[in-house]
Amino acid sequence: MARVALVTGGSRGIGAAISKALKAQGCTVAATYAGNDDAAAKFTEETGIKTYKWNAADYDASKAGIAQVEADLGPIDIVVANAGITRDAPFHKMSPEQWKEVIDTNLTGVFNTIHPVWPGMRERKFGRVVVISSINGQKGQFGQVNYAATKAGDIGIVRSLAQEGARFNITANAVCPGYIATEMVMAVPEKVREAIIGQIPAGRLGEPDEIARCVAFLVADEAGFVNGSTISANGAQFFA
Ligand code: CAA
């Protein structure tokens, strides 16, 4: 039986590459998105991957959406909590709203995505959970107190879930991308971005496919003993 995989934020950027890689690996994939209907429709047309619209920051919407995915495709075996946003500002300028929006989406959103599928994984004694963290959760980043807090939190989540899930053959791991060529990184002011690229020994941004490769590895049936770990893919910019 094909494994059913849910990828939040799965129709654009790194998430789209993950959705496609899991499909190529034989999974039946559901990709969620929060707002961009056109991008989602185009993604489905190009890939044949079904998309679902809900806000990961909303627990009830996540629960209902996940129930719909399971009704359509069957029980979810693999969940990739990828949806994330930035609201960068130096701390002295960061508003409580910028703090809250990032916490709600990037951290509470991870809870909202995993919590509804967790009981089924325990019952069926199989599950693969991957959370997309970030290099900036490992090292911190000027202008990202909010984002770095959530991405460091992701690592705490998977290390704890790994211990709770292991006896049910559920793994939970994090992938920490470095700076990848996506809209999110392109939104960084050009001068700042060029300075960041100068700090990457690879001398370039990463590609979304290079992150998808890590996820494809972690969710395989054969990866059952890799649990609570963090894979860094950052062009040698930082070693955790
Ligand atoms: N280290 C030290 N100083 C820095 C700095 C840095 N990394 N970045 C900026 N500064 C300094 C500037 O030189 C400037 O100093 P002066 O006042 O002496 O000139 C000051 O900080 C900038 O202050 P501003 O008040 O002008 O800052 P701003 O309001 O324009 O905000 C910023 C700046 C939004 C933080 C901007 O620097 C920025 O966007 N930085 C990039 C943050 C970043 O890396 N985001 C990652 C996005 S991609 C992502 O998140 C994906 C992933 O997982 C990797």
Short mmCIF file of C-alpha atoms and ligand atoms in Angstrom, two decimals:
data_model
loop_
_atom_site.label_atom_id
_atom_site.label_comp_id
_atom_site.label_asym_id
_atom_site.label_seq_id
_atom_site.Cartn_x
_atom_site.Cartn_y
_atom_site.Cartn_z
CA MET A 1 0.00 0.00 0.00
CA ALA A 2 1.26 3.47 -0.86
CA ARG A 3 2.02 5.54 2.22
CA VAL A 4 -0.14 8.65 2.63
CA ALA A 5 1.87 11.82 3.25
CA LEU A 6 0.71 15.25 4.38
CA VAL A 7 2.96 18.23 3.61
CA THR A 8 1.94 21.61 5.04
CA GLY A 9 2.87 24.57 2.90
CA GLY A 10 3.36 21.89 0.29
CA SER A 11 2.51 23.73 -2.92
CA ARG A 12 5.34 26.28 -3.04
CA GLY A 13 9.04 26.60 -2.28
CA ILE A 14 10.70 23.86 -0.24
CA GLY A 15 7.30 22.29 0.47
CA ALA A 16 6.55 21.82 -3.23
CA ALA A 17 9.88 20.07 -3.72
CA ILE A 18 9.09 17.80 -0.75
CA SER A 19 5.61 16.97 -2.08
CA LYS A 20 7.05 16.03 -5.48
CA ALA A 21 9.89 13.97 -3.98
CA LEU A 22 7.48 11.97 -1.81
CA LYS A 23 5.22 11.34 -4.78
CA ALA A 24 8.24 10.16 -6.77
CA GLN A 25 9.00 7.80 -3.88
CA GLY A 26 5.55 6.20 -4.27
CA CYS A 27 3.56 8.11 -1.63
CA THR A 28 0.06 9.47 -2.07
CA VAL A 29 0.57 13.13 -1.17
CA ALA A 30 -1.73 15.85 0.16
CA ALA A 31 -0.22 19.34 0.09
CA THR A 32 -1.73 22.17 2.13
CA TYR A 33 -1.58 25.89 1.48
CA ALA A 34 -2.86 28.90 3.36
CA GLY A 35 -3.80 31.51 0.79
CA ASN A 36 -2.39 31.39 -2.72
CA ASP A 37 -5.19 29.65 -4.69
CA ASP A 38 -3.58 30.28 -8.08
CA ALA A 39 -0.24 28.76 -7.09
CA ALA A 40 -2.03 25.75 -5.59
CA ALA A 41 -4.18 25.18 -8.69
CA LYS A 42 -1.12 25.41 -10.94
CA PHE A 43 0.78 23.02 -8.68
CA THR A 44 -2.02 20.42 -8.83
CA GLU A 45 -2.28 20.80 -12.60
CA GLU A 46 1.46 20.26 -13.04
CA THR A 47 1.97 17.46 -10.52
CA GLY A 48 -1.39 15.74 -10.01
CA ILE A 49 -0.89 16.27 -6.26
CA LYS A 50 -4.10 17.18 -4.40
CA THR A 51 -4.02 20.47 -2.46
CA TYR A 52 -6.06 21.46 0.59
CA LYS A 53 -6.53 24.96 1.96
CA TRP A 54 -6.32 25.64 5.66
CA ASN A 55 -4.38 27.83 8.07
CA ALA A 56 -1.86 25.76 10.05
CA ALA A 57 -2.09 28.33 12.87
CA ASP A 58 -5.74 27.33 13.46
CA TYR A 59 -6.15 24.07 15.43
CA ASP A 60 -9.79 23.44 14.52
CA ALA A 61 -9.14 24.11 10.82
CA SER A 62 -6.12 21.78 10.90
CA LYS A 63 -8.13 19.02 12.59
CA ALA A 64 -11.01 19.33 10.14
CA GLY A 65 -8.66 19.52 7.16
CA ILE A 66 -6.75 16.45 8.27
CA ALA A 67 -10.03 14.53 8.72
CA GLN A 68 -10.92 15.47 5.13
CA VAL A 69 -7.52 14.31 3.81
CA GLU A 70 -7.93 10.98 5.63
CA ALA A 71 -11.48 10.58 4.27
CA ASP A 72 -10.18 11.20 0.73
CA LEU A 73 -6.84 9.38 0.77
CA GLY A 74 -6.76 7.12 3.83
CA PRO A 75 -4.89 7.31 7.16
CA ILE A 76 -1.87 9.61 7.18
CA ASP A 77 1.42 7.71 7.67
CA ILE A 78 3.82 10.59 7.06
CA VAL A 79 3.50 14.19 8.17
CA VAL A 80 5.89 16.93 7.11
CA ALA A 81 5.34 20.14 9.09
CA ASN A 82 6.86 22.60 6.66
CA ALA A 83 4.57 25.66 6.64
CA GLY A 84 6.38 28.71 7.94
CA ILE A 85 6.58 32.48 7.69
CA THR A 86 9.04 35.26 8.52
CA ARG A 87 8.38 38.67 10.04
CA ASP A 88 11.98 39.87 10.34
CA ALA A 89 12.90 42.94 12.38
CA PRO A 90 15.61 43.82 14.87
CA PHE A 91 14.31 43.02 18.34
CA HIS A 92 13.95 46.67 19.40
CA LYS A 93 11.61 47.20 16.44
CA MET A 94 9.77 43.84 16.60
CA SER A 95 6.10 44.30 17.44
CA PRO A 96 4.10 41.89 19.61
CA GLU A 97 2.08 41.15 16.44
CA GLN A 98 5.23 40.14 14.54
CA TRP A 99 6.21 37.90 17.44
CA LYS A 100 2.74 36.33 17.70
CA GLU A 101 2.19 35.71 13.99
CA VAL A 102 5.45 33.78 13.70
CA ILE A 103 4.87 31.79 16.90
CA ASP A 104 1.29 30.95 15.85
CA THR A 105 2.26 29.69 12.41
CA ASN A 106 5.73 28.21 12.85
CA LEU A 107 5.47 26.71 16.34
CA THR A 108 1.81 26.28 17.27
CA GLY A 109 1.22 25.33 13.64
CA VAL A 110 3.57 22.38 14.09
CA PHE A 111 1.56 21.24 17.13
CA ASN A 112 -1.68 21.71 15.17
CA THR A 113 -0.35 19.61 12.28
CA ILE A 114 1.04 16.68 14.24
CA HIS A 115 -1.43 16.44 17.14
CA PRO A 116 -4.48 15.30 15.09
CA VAL A 117 -2.53 12.54 13.28
CA TRP A 118 -0.57 11.27 16.29
CA PRO A 119 -3.27 9.00 17.85
CA GLY A 120 -3.77 7.18 14.51
CA MET A 121 -0.04 6.65 14.13
CA ARG A 122 0.12 5.17 17.63
CA GLU A 123 -2.82 2.86 16.90
CA ARG A 124 -1.40 1.66 13.58
CA LYS A 125 2.12 1.41 15.02
CA PHE A 126 3.71 3.36 12.20
CA GLY A 127 4.49 7.00 11.65
CA ARG A 128 7.07 9.33 10.16
CA VAL A 129 7.10 12.93 11.37
CA VAL A 130 9.47 15.50 9.90
CA VAL A 131 9.57 19.12 11.00
CA ILE A 132 11.32 21.67 8.79
CA SER A 133 13.40 23.73 11.18
CA SER A 134 16.21 26.07 10.06
CA ILE A 135 19.88 26.89 10.39
CA ASN A 136 18.63 29.99 12.20
CA GLY A 137 17.04 27.85 14.91
CA GLN A 138 20.50 26.38 15.48
CA LYS A 139 22.63 29.52 15.41
CA GLY A 140 20.18 32.43 15.86
CA GLN A 141 20.00 35.30 13.36
CA PHE A 142 20.11 39.08 13.59
CA GLY A 143 16.55 40.24 12.88
CA GLN A 144 14.91 36.88 13.65
CA VAL A 145 14.32 36.57 17.39
CA ASN A 146 10.78 35.34 16.65
CA TYR A 147 11.67 32.95 13.82
CA ALA A 148 14.78 31.55 15.55
CA ALA A 149 12.73 30.85 18.68
CA THR A 150 10.24 28.78 16.67
CA LYS A 151 12.88 26.89 14.73
CA ALA A 152 14.82 26.04 17.91
CA GLY A 153 11.46 24.96 19.34
CA ASP A 154 11.01 22.53 16.44
CA ILE A 155 14.12 20.68 17.55
CA GLY A 156 12.72 20.35 21.07
CA ILE A 157 9.46 19.06 19.62
CA VAL A 158 11.04 16.27 17.57
CA ARG A 159 13.42 15.21 20.35
CA SER A 160 10.46 14.84 22.71
CA LEU A 161 8.14 13.19 20.19
CA ALA A 162 10.92 10.75 19.26
CA GLN A 163 11.00 9.48 22.83
CA GLU A 164 7.20 9.21 23.01
CA GLY A 165 6.78 7.60 19.59
CA ALA A 166 9.70 5.18 19.40
CA ARG A 167 7.90 2.18 20.92
CA PHE A 168 5.08 2.68 18.39
CA ASN A 169 7.51 2.67 15.43
CA ILE A 170 6.95 6.39 14.99
CA THR A 171 9.98 8.55 14.23
CA ALA A 172 10.21 12.32 14.54
CA ASN A 173 13.14 14.19 13.03
CA ALA A 174 14.02 17.72 12.00
CA VAL A 175 15.64 19.04 8.85
CA CYS A 176 17.53 22.32 9.20
CA PRO A 177 17.83 24.01 5.82
CA GLY A 178 20.37 26.75 5.37
CA TYR A 179 19.62 29.56 2.95
CA ILE A 180 17.66 28.06 0.06
CA ALA A 181 16.65 29.76 -3.19
CA THR A 182 12.98 30.39 -2.36
CA GLU A 183 10.70 33.43 -2.25
CA MET A 184 11.35 33.67 1.50
CA VAL A 185 15.08 34.17 1.04
CA MET A 186 14.59 36.37 -2.03
CA ALA A 187 12.53 38.71 0.21
CA VAL A 188 15.67 39.49 2.23
CA PRO A 189 17.14 42.84 1.08
CA GLU A 190 19.62 42.16 -1.73
CA LYS A 191 22.64 43.62 0.07
CA VAL A 192 21.94 41.51 3.16
CA ARG A 193 21.39 38.42 1.01
CA GLU A 194 24.67 38.90 -0.83
CA ALA A 195 26.47 39.22 2.52
CA ILE A 196 24.83 35.98 3.69
CA ILE A 197 25.86 34.12 0.53
CA GLY A 198 29.40 35.31 1.24
CA GLN A 199 29.23 33.34 4.52
CA ILE A 200 28.26 30.06 2.82
CA PRO A 201 31.34 27.97 2.00
CA ALA A 202 29.44 26.38 -0.90
CA GLY A 203 29.31 29.87 -2.40
CA ARG A 204 25.64 29.57 -3.35
CA LEU A 205 22.11 29.22 -2.04
CA GLY A 206 20.76 25.71 -1.68
CA GLU A 207 18.04 24.27 -3.93
CA PRO A 208 14.62 23.12 -2.63
CA ASP A 209 15.35 19.64 -4.03
CA GLU A 210 18.37 19.40 -1.75
CA ILE A 211 16.06 19.70 1.26
CA ALA A 212 13.46 17.33 -0.22
CA ARG A 213 16.21 14.71 -0.49
CA CYS A 214 16.70 14.81 3.29
CA VAL A 215 12.97 14.43 3.93
CA ALA A 216 12.66 11.54 1.47
CA PHE A 217 15.41 9.75 3.39
CA LEU A 218 13.81 10.29 6.80
CA VAL A 219 10.30 9.14 5.88
CA ALA A 220 11.31 5.85 4.28
CA ASP A 221 10.12 2.66 5.99
CA GLU A 222 13.80 1.67 6.28
CA ALA A 223 14.71 4.79 8.31
CA GLY A 224 13.00 3.54 11.49
CA PHE A 225 16.08 3.77 13.72
CA VAL A 226 16.79 7.41 12.80
CA ASN A 227 14.76 9.11 15.49
CA GLY A 228 15.04 12.49 17.22
CA SER A 229 17.82 13.59 14.89
CA THR A 230 18.48 16.78 13.01
CA ILE A 231 19.81 16.79 9.45
CA SER A 232 21.54 20.02 8.45
CA ALA A 233 21.70 20.97 4.77
CA ASN A 234 23.38 24.35 4.66
CA GLY A 235 26.40 24.27 2.35
CA ALA A 236 28.75 24.07 5.38
CA GLN A 237 27.58 27.44 6.76
CA PHE A 238 27.13 26.13 10.31
CA PHE A 239 27.79 22.93 12.25
CA ALA A 240 25.39 22.22 15.09
N1 CAA B 1 24.75 41.59 11.99
C1 CAA B 1 25.10 42.75 12.58
N2 CAA B 1 24.51 43.92 12.29
C2 CAA B 1 23.55 43.93 11.38
C3 CAA B 1 23.14 42.74 10.74
C4 CAA B 1 23.79 41.55 11.05
N3 CAA B 1 23.46 40.39 10.49
N4 CAA B 1 22.13 43.06 9.90
C5 CAA B 1 21.92 44.38 10.01
N5 CAA B 1 22.80 44.90 10.89
C6 CAA B 1 22.93 46.27 11.31
C7 CAA B 1 23.02 47.20 10.13
O1 CAA B 1 24.37 47.33 9.69
C8 CAA B 1 22.50 48.50 10.68
O2 CAA B 1 23.48 49.13 11.47
P1 CAA B 1 23.59 50.72 11.56
O3 CAA B 1 22.31 51.18 12.20
O4 CAA B 1 24.79 50.95 12.39
O5 CAA B 1 23.72 51.19 10.14
C9 CAA B 1 21.40 47.97 11.57
O6 CAA B 1 21.74 46.65 11.97
C10 CAA B 1 20.11 47.85 10.77
O7 CAA B 1 19.26 48.45 11.49
P2 CAA B 1 17.91 48.92 10.84
O8 CAA B 1 17.17 49.60 11.94
O9 CAA B 1 18.15 49.67 9.58
O10 CAA B 1 17.27 47.53 10.50
P3 CAA B 1 15.98 47.27 9.66
O11 CAA B 1 14.80 47.74 10.42
O12 CAA B 1 16.17 47.76 8.29
O13 CAA B 1 15.95 45.69 9.68
C11 CAA B 1 16.63 43.47 9.02
C12 CAA B 1 17.01 44.96 9.21
C13 CAA B 1 15.13 43.29 8.74
C14 CAA B 1 16.95 42.66 10.26
C15 CAA B 1 17.44 43.05 7.82
O14 CAA B 1 18.80 43.18 8.15
C16 CAA B 1 17.19 41.64 7.38
O15 CAA B 1 16.22 41.34 6.73
N6 CAA B 1 18.11 40.73 7.71
C17 CAA B 1 18.03 39.37 7.26
C18 CAA B 1 17.53 38.49 8.34
C19 CAA B 1 17.57 37.10 7.79
O16 CAA B 1 18.63 36.51 7.60
N7 CAA B 1 16.41 36.53 7.53
C20 CAA B 1 16.36 35.22 6.98
C21 CAA B 1 15.17 35.14 6.07
S1 CAA B 1 15.18 33.62 5.17
C22 CAA B 1 14.75 32.49 6.28
O17 CAA B 1 14.36 32.77 7.38
C23 CAA B 1 14.85 31.07 5.84
C24 CAA B 1 15.77 30.33 6.68
O18 CAA B 1 15.32 29.50 7.49
C25 CAA B 1 17.25 30.51 6.55
#
